[in-house]
Coordinates of C-alpha atoms in Angstrom, one line a residue:
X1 CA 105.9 114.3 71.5
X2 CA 104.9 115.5 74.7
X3 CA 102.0 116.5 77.0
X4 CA 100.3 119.7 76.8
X5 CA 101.2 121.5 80.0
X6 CA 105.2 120.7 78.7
X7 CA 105.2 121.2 75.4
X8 CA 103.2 125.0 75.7
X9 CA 106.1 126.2 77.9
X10 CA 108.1 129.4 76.3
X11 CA 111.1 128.1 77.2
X12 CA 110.7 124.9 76.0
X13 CA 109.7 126.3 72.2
X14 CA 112.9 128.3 72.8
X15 CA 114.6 125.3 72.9
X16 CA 113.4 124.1 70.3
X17 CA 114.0 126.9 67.9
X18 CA 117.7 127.4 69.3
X19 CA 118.4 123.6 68.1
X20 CA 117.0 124.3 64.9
X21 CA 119.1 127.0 64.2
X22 CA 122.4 125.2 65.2
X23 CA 121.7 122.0 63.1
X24 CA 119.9 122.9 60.7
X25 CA 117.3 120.0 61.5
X26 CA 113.4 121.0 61.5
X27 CA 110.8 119.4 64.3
X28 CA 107.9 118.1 63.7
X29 CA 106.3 118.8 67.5
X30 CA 103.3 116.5 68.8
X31 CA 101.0 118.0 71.8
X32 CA 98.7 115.4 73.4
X33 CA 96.4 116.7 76.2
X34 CA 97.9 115.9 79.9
X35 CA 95.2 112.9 80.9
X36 CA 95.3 111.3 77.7
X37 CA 99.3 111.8 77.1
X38 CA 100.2 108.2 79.1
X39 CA 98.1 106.2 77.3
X40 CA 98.5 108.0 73.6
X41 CA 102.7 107.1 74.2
X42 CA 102.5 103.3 75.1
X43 CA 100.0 102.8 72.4
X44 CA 102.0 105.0 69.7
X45 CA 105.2 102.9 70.6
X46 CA 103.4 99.7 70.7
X47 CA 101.8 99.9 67.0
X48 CA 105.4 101.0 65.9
X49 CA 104.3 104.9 65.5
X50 CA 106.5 106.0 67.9
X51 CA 107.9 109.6 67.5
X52 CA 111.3 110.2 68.0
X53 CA 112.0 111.7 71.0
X54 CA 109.4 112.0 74.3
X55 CA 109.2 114.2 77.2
X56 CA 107.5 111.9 80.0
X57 CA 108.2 111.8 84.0
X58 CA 110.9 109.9 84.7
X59 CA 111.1 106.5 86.0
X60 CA 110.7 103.3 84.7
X61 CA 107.5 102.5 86.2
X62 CA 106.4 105.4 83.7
X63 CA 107.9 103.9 80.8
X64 CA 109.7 100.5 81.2
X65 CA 113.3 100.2 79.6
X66 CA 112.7 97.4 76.9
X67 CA 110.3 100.7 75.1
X68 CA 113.6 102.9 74.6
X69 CA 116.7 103.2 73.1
X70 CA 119.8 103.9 75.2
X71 CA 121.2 106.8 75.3
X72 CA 125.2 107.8 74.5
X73 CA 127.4 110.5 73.9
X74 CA 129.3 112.6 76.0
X75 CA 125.5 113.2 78.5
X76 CA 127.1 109.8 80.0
X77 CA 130.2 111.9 81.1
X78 CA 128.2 114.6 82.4
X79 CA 125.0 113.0 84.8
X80 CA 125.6 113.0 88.5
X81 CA 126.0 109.3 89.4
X82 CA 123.0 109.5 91.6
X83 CA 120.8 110.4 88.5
X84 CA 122.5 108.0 86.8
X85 CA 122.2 105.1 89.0
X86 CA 118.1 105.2 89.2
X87 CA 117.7 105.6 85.1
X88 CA 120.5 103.0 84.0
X89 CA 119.8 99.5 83.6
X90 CA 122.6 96.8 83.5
X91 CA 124.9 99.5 82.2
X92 CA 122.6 101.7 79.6
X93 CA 121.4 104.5 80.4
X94 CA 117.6 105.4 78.9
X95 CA 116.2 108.4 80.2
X96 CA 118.1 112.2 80.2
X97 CA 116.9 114.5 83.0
X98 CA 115.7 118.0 81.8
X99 CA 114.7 119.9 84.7
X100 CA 116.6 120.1 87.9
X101 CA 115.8 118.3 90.9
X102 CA 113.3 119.3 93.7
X103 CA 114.2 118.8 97.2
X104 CA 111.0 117.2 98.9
X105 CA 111.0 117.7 102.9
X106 CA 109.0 120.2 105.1
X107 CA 108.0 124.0 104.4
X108 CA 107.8 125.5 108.3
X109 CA 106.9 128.7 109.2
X110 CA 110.5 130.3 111.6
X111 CA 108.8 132.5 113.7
X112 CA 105.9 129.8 114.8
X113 CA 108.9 127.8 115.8
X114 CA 111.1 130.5 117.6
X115 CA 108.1 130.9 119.6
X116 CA 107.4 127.2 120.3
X117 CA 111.1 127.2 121.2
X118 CA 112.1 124.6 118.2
X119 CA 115.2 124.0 116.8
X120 CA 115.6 122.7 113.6
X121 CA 116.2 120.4 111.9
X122 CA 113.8 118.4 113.7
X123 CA 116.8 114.7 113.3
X124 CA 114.6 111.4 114.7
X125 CA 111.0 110.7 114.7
X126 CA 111.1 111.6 118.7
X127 CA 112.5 115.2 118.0
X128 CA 109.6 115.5 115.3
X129 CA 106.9 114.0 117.7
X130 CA 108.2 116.5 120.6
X131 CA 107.9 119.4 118.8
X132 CA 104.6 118.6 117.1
X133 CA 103.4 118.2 120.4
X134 CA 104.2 121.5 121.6
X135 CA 103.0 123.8 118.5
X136 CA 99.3 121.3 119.7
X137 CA 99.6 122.8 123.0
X138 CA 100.0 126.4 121.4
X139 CA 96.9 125.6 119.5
X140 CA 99.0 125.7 116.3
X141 CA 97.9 122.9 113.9
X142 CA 101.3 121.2 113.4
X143 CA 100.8 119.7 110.1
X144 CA 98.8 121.3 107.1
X145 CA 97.8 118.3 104.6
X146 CA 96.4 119.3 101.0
X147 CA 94.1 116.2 101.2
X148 CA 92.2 117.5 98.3
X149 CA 95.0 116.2 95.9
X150 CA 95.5 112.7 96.8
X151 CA 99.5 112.6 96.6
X152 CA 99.9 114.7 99.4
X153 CA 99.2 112.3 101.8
X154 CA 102.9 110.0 100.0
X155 CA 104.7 113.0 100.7
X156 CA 105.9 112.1 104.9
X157 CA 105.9 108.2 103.9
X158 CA 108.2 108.9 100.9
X159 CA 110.5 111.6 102.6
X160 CA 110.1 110.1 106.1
X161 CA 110.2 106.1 105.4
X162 CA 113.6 106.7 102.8
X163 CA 116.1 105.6 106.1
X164 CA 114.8 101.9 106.1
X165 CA 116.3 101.8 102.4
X166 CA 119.1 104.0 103.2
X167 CA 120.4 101.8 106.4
X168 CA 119.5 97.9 104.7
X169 CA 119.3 98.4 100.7
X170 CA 119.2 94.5 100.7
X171 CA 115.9 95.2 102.0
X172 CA 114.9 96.9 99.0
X173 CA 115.7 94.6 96.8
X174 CA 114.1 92.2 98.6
X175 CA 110.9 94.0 98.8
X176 CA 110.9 94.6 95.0
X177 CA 111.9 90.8 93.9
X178 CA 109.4 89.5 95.7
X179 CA 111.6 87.9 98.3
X180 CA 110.0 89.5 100.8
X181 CA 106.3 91.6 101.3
X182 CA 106.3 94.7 103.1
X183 CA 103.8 93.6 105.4
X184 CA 106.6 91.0 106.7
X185 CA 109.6 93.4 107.1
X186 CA 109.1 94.4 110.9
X187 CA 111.2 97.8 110.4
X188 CA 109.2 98.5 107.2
X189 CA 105.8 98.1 108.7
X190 CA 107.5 100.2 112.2
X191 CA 108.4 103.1 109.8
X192 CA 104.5 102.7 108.4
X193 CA 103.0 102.4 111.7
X194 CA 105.2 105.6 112.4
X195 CA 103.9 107.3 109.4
X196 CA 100.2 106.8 110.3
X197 CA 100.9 108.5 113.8
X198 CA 101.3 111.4 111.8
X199 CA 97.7 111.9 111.6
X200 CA 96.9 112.9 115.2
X201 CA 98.8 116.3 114.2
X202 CA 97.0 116.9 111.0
X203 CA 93.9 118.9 110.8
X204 CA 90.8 117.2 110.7
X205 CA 89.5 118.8 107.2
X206 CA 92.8 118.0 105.5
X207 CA 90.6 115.7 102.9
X208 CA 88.7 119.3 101.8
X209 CA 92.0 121.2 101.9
X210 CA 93.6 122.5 98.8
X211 CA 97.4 123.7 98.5
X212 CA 95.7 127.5 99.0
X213 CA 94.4 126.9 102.1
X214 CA 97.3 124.8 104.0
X215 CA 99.7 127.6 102.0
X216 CA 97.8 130.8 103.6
X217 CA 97.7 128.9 106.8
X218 CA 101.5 128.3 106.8
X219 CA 101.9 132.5 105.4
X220 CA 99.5 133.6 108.7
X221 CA 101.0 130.8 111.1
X222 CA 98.0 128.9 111.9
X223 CA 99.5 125.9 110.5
X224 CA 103.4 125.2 111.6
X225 CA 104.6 122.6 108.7
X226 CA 103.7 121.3 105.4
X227 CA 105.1 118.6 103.3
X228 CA 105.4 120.3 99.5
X229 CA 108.3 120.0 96.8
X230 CA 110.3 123.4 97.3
X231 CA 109.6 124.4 93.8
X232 CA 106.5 125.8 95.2
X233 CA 107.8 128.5 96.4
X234 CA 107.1 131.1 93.5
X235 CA 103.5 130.2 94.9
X236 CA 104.1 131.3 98.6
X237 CA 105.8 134.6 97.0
X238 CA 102.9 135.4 94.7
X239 CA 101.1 135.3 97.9
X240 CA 103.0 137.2 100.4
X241 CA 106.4 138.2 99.2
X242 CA 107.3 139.3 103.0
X243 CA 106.1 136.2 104.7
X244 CA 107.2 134.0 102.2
X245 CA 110.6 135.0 103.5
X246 CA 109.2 133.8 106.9
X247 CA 109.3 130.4 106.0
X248 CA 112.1 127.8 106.1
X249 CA 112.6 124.4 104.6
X250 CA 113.6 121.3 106.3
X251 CA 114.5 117.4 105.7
X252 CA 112.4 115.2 107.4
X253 CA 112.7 111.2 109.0
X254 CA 110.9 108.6 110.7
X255 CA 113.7 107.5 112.1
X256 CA 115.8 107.2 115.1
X257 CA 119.7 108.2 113.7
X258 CA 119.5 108.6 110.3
X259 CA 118.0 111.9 108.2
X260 CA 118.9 112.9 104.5
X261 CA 117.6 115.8 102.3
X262 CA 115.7 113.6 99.9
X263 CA 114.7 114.1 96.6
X264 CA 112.4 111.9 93.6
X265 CA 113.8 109.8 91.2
X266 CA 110.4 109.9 88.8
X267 CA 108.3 112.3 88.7
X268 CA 110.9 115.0 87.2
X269 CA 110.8 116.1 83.7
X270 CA 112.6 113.1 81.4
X271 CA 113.9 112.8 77.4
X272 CA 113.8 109.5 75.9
X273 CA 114.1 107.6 72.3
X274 CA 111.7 104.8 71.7
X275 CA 113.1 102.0 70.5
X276 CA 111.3 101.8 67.4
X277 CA 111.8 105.1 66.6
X278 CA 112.4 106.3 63.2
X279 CA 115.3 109.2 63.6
X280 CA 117.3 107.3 66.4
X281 CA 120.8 109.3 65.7
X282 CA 119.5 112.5 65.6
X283 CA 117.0 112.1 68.7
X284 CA 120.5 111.0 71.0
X285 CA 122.1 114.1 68.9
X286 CA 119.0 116.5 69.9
X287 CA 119.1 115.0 74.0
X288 CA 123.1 115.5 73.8
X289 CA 122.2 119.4 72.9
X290 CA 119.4 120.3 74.9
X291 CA 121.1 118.7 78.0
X292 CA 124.0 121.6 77.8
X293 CA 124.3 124.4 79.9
X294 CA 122.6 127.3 78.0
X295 CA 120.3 125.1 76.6
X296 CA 118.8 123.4 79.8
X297 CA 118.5 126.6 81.3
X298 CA 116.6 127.6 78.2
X299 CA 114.0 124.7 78.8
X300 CA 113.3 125.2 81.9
X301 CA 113.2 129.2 81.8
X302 CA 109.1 129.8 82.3
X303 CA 108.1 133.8 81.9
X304 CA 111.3 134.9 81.7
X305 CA 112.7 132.9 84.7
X306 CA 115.0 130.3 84.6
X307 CA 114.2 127.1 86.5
X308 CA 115.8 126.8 89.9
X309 CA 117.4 123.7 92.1
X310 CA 119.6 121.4 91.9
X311 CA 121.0 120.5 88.4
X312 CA 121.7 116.3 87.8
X313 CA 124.6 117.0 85.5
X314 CA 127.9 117.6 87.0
X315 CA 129.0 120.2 84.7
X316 CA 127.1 123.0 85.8
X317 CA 125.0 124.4 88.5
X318 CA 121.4 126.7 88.3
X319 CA 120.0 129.1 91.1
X320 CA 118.1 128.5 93.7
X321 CA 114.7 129.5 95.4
X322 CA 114.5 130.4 98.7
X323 CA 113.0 127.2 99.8
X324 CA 116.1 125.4 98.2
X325 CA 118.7 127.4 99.9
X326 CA 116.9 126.9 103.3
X327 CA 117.5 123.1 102.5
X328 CA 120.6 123.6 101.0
X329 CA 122.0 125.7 103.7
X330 CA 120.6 123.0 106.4
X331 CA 122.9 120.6 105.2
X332 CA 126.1 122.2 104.7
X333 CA 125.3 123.6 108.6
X334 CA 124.4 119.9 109.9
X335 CA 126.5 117.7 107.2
X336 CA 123.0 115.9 106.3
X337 CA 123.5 113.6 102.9
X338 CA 121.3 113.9 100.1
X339 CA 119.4 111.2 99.0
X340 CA 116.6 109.9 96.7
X341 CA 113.1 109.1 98.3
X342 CA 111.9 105.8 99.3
X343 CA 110.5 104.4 95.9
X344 CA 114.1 105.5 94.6
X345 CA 115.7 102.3 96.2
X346 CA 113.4 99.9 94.8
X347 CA 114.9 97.7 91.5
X348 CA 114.3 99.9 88.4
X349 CA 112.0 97.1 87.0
X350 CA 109.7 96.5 89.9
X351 CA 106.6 97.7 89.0
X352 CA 104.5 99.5 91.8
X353 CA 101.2 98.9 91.5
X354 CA 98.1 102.1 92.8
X355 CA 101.0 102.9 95.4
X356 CA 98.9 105.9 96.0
X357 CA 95.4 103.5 97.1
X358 CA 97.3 102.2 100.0
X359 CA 98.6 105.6 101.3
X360 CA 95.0 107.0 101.7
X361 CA 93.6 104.1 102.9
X362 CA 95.6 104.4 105.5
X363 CA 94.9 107.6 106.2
X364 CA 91.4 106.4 105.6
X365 CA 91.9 104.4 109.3
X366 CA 92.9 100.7 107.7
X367 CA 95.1 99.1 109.3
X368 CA 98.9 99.6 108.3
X369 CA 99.4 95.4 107.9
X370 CA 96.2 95.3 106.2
X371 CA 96.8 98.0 104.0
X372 CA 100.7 96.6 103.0
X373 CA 98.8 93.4 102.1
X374 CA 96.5 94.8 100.0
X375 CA 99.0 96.8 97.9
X376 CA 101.2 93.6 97.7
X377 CA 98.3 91.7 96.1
X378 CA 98.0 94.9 93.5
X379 CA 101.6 94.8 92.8
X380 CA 102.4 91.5 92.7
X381 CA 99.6 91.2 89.8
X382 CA 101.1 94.2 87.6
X383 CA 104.5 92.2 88.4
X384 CA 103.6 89.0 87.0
X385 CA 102.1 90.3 84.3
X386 CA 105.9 92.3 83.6
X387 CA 107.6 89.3 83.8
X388 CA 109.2 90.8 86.7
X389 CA 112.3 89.0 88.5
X390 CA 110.7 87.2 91.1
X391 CA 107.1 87.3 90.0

């Protein structure tokens, strides 16, 4: 079972046809409409009429462990230890990557920058603020914002905030056993307090603005940065082929000494087996298979091109955009660490709550203490009501 905009993918019925040839097996595929897809799954697998095998976005805030089967066979061997350590629970591993990771930083435009004199990558929060405030004095609008879809406005709190994880994981774990509220942590509400100064340098419409806009803005240099997943870039070609070339791809912090190139630990394309499902051996079988080489690049092929970034199995490696070698190219050059986001630091059961309400109300003008208690109370609700250590 999976969601429409998955499931209708040519690579994905490619797949699906090259597994039936090799085993012999026939699948029986289930297509639920995108909005309804979250809710059809939890209540298929709670009336014990699961299907065998899901596609879903990982992360077990998405689908909580005690719903799926773990997974084995020689996939364990194979997953980059990263990957493996945000979907593995005391041991077990439960959901199997199936596209490759995004990088999530900054798309900038290199020749508003040569002129403004910047060099990147832009390391602390002062070197960011600095050279914000000299594309403002250029008249450049330093930050484009897609406000219209109301994740953008996660996107410099997720990349930017990761370091107070990174440098005190302790932290984390406090946060997300209830030891501790994020209100309460002075370097957590610092790097919020940090993350709503942010808005000086966006423009004023961002709330009306839709990825077209801030993306022709960035391709005519009338806006200097955007934060976007480099997958985009196919979007940014479409558009402009030669000034897509124009633009680079950064990492991004709100902090003083530490940056990493970060990418998500959910919201990527995930495999699982419900617990109660009927076929258990041959789901693990079919995840096993369409987690190999040819096969992955296969699923994630989409009119006739194959997916690009950075694989999460060791084993083997798939191309990359432009946007991803940018990135990729920034590290080697500046021996920057890769890292999951923020949210990828928090315990795998903690359960998050409208993360998103918080964000935008924030960027609404509430006040960043205000705004952590709020999304405490939220959480701490969902929590208690997941049995959740500490709740």
């Amino acid at each position: 079972m999976g969601p429409t905009s998955w499931m209708a993918g040519s690579g994905v019925q490619d797949m699906l046809t090259a597994y039936e040839a090799a085993t012999g097996n026939k699948i029986k595929q289930e297509v639920v409409p995108d909005d309804q897809y979250l809710n059809v799954m939890k209540t298929k697998m709670s009336t014990n009429d699961a299907p065998d095998l899901l596609f879903h976005n990982k992360g077990f805030n998405y689908i909580p462990a005690n719903f799926l089967e773990p997974i084995t066979g020689p996939i364990l061997d194979r997953i980059d230890p990263t990957v493996a350590a945000v979907t593995t629970i005391d041991g077990k591993f439960y959901q199997a990557p199936v596209a490759p990771h995004s990088f999530y930083g900054i798309i900038y435009n290199t020749e508003v920058f040569d002129k403004a004199g910047i060099k990147v990558p832009l390391k602390t929060y002062q070197e960011f603020i600095a050279a914000a405030d000299k594309l403002l004095a250029m008249g450049v609008t330093p930050l484009g914002l897609a406000g219209k879809s109301t994740w953008t406005a996660n996107q410099p709190y997720l990349v930017g905030g990761a370091y107070v994880f990174a440098k005190n994981p302790e932290l984390a774990k406090q946060i997300s056993t209830n030891k501790l509220k994020p209100a309460d942590s002075p370097e957590y509400l610092e790097m919020v307090n940090r993350y709503v100064s942010l808005k000086k340098y966006i423009a004023k419409d961002y709330l009306s603005s839709d990825q077209p806009i801030i993306q022709k803005g960035l391709l005519d240099g009338t806006i200097a940065m955007e934060f976007y997943p480099d997958v985009t870039y196919g979007d940014f070609e479409k558009e402009d082929a030669a000034k897509a070339e124009k633009l680079g791809y950064m990492p991004f912090t709100l902090g003083d000494d530490y940056i990493a190139a970060t990418f998500p630990p959910t919201d990527e394309a995930a495999m699982s087996i419900p617990v109660n499902a009927k076929h258990k051996a041959e789901a693990n079988d079919f995840i096993n298979f369409a987690t190999q080489k040819d096969n992955f690049i296969l699923l994630n092929t989409k009119d006739g091109t194959p997916g690009s970034g950075i694989s999460p199995y060791k084993d083997f490696t798939v191309g990359l955009n432009h946007f991803q070698q940018s990135m990729a190219d920034m590290i080697a050059a500046n021996n920057i660490p890769a890292a999951p986001f923020l949210l990828g630091y928090l315990d795998p059961n903690f359960q998050l709550g409208d993360f998103n309400k918080h964000v935008n109300d924030m960027m609404a003008g509430k006040a960043p203490a205000q705004a952590l208690d709020d999304w405490y109370k939220d959480y701490a609700k969902v929590n208690k009501a997941a049995k959740t250590e500490g709740f």
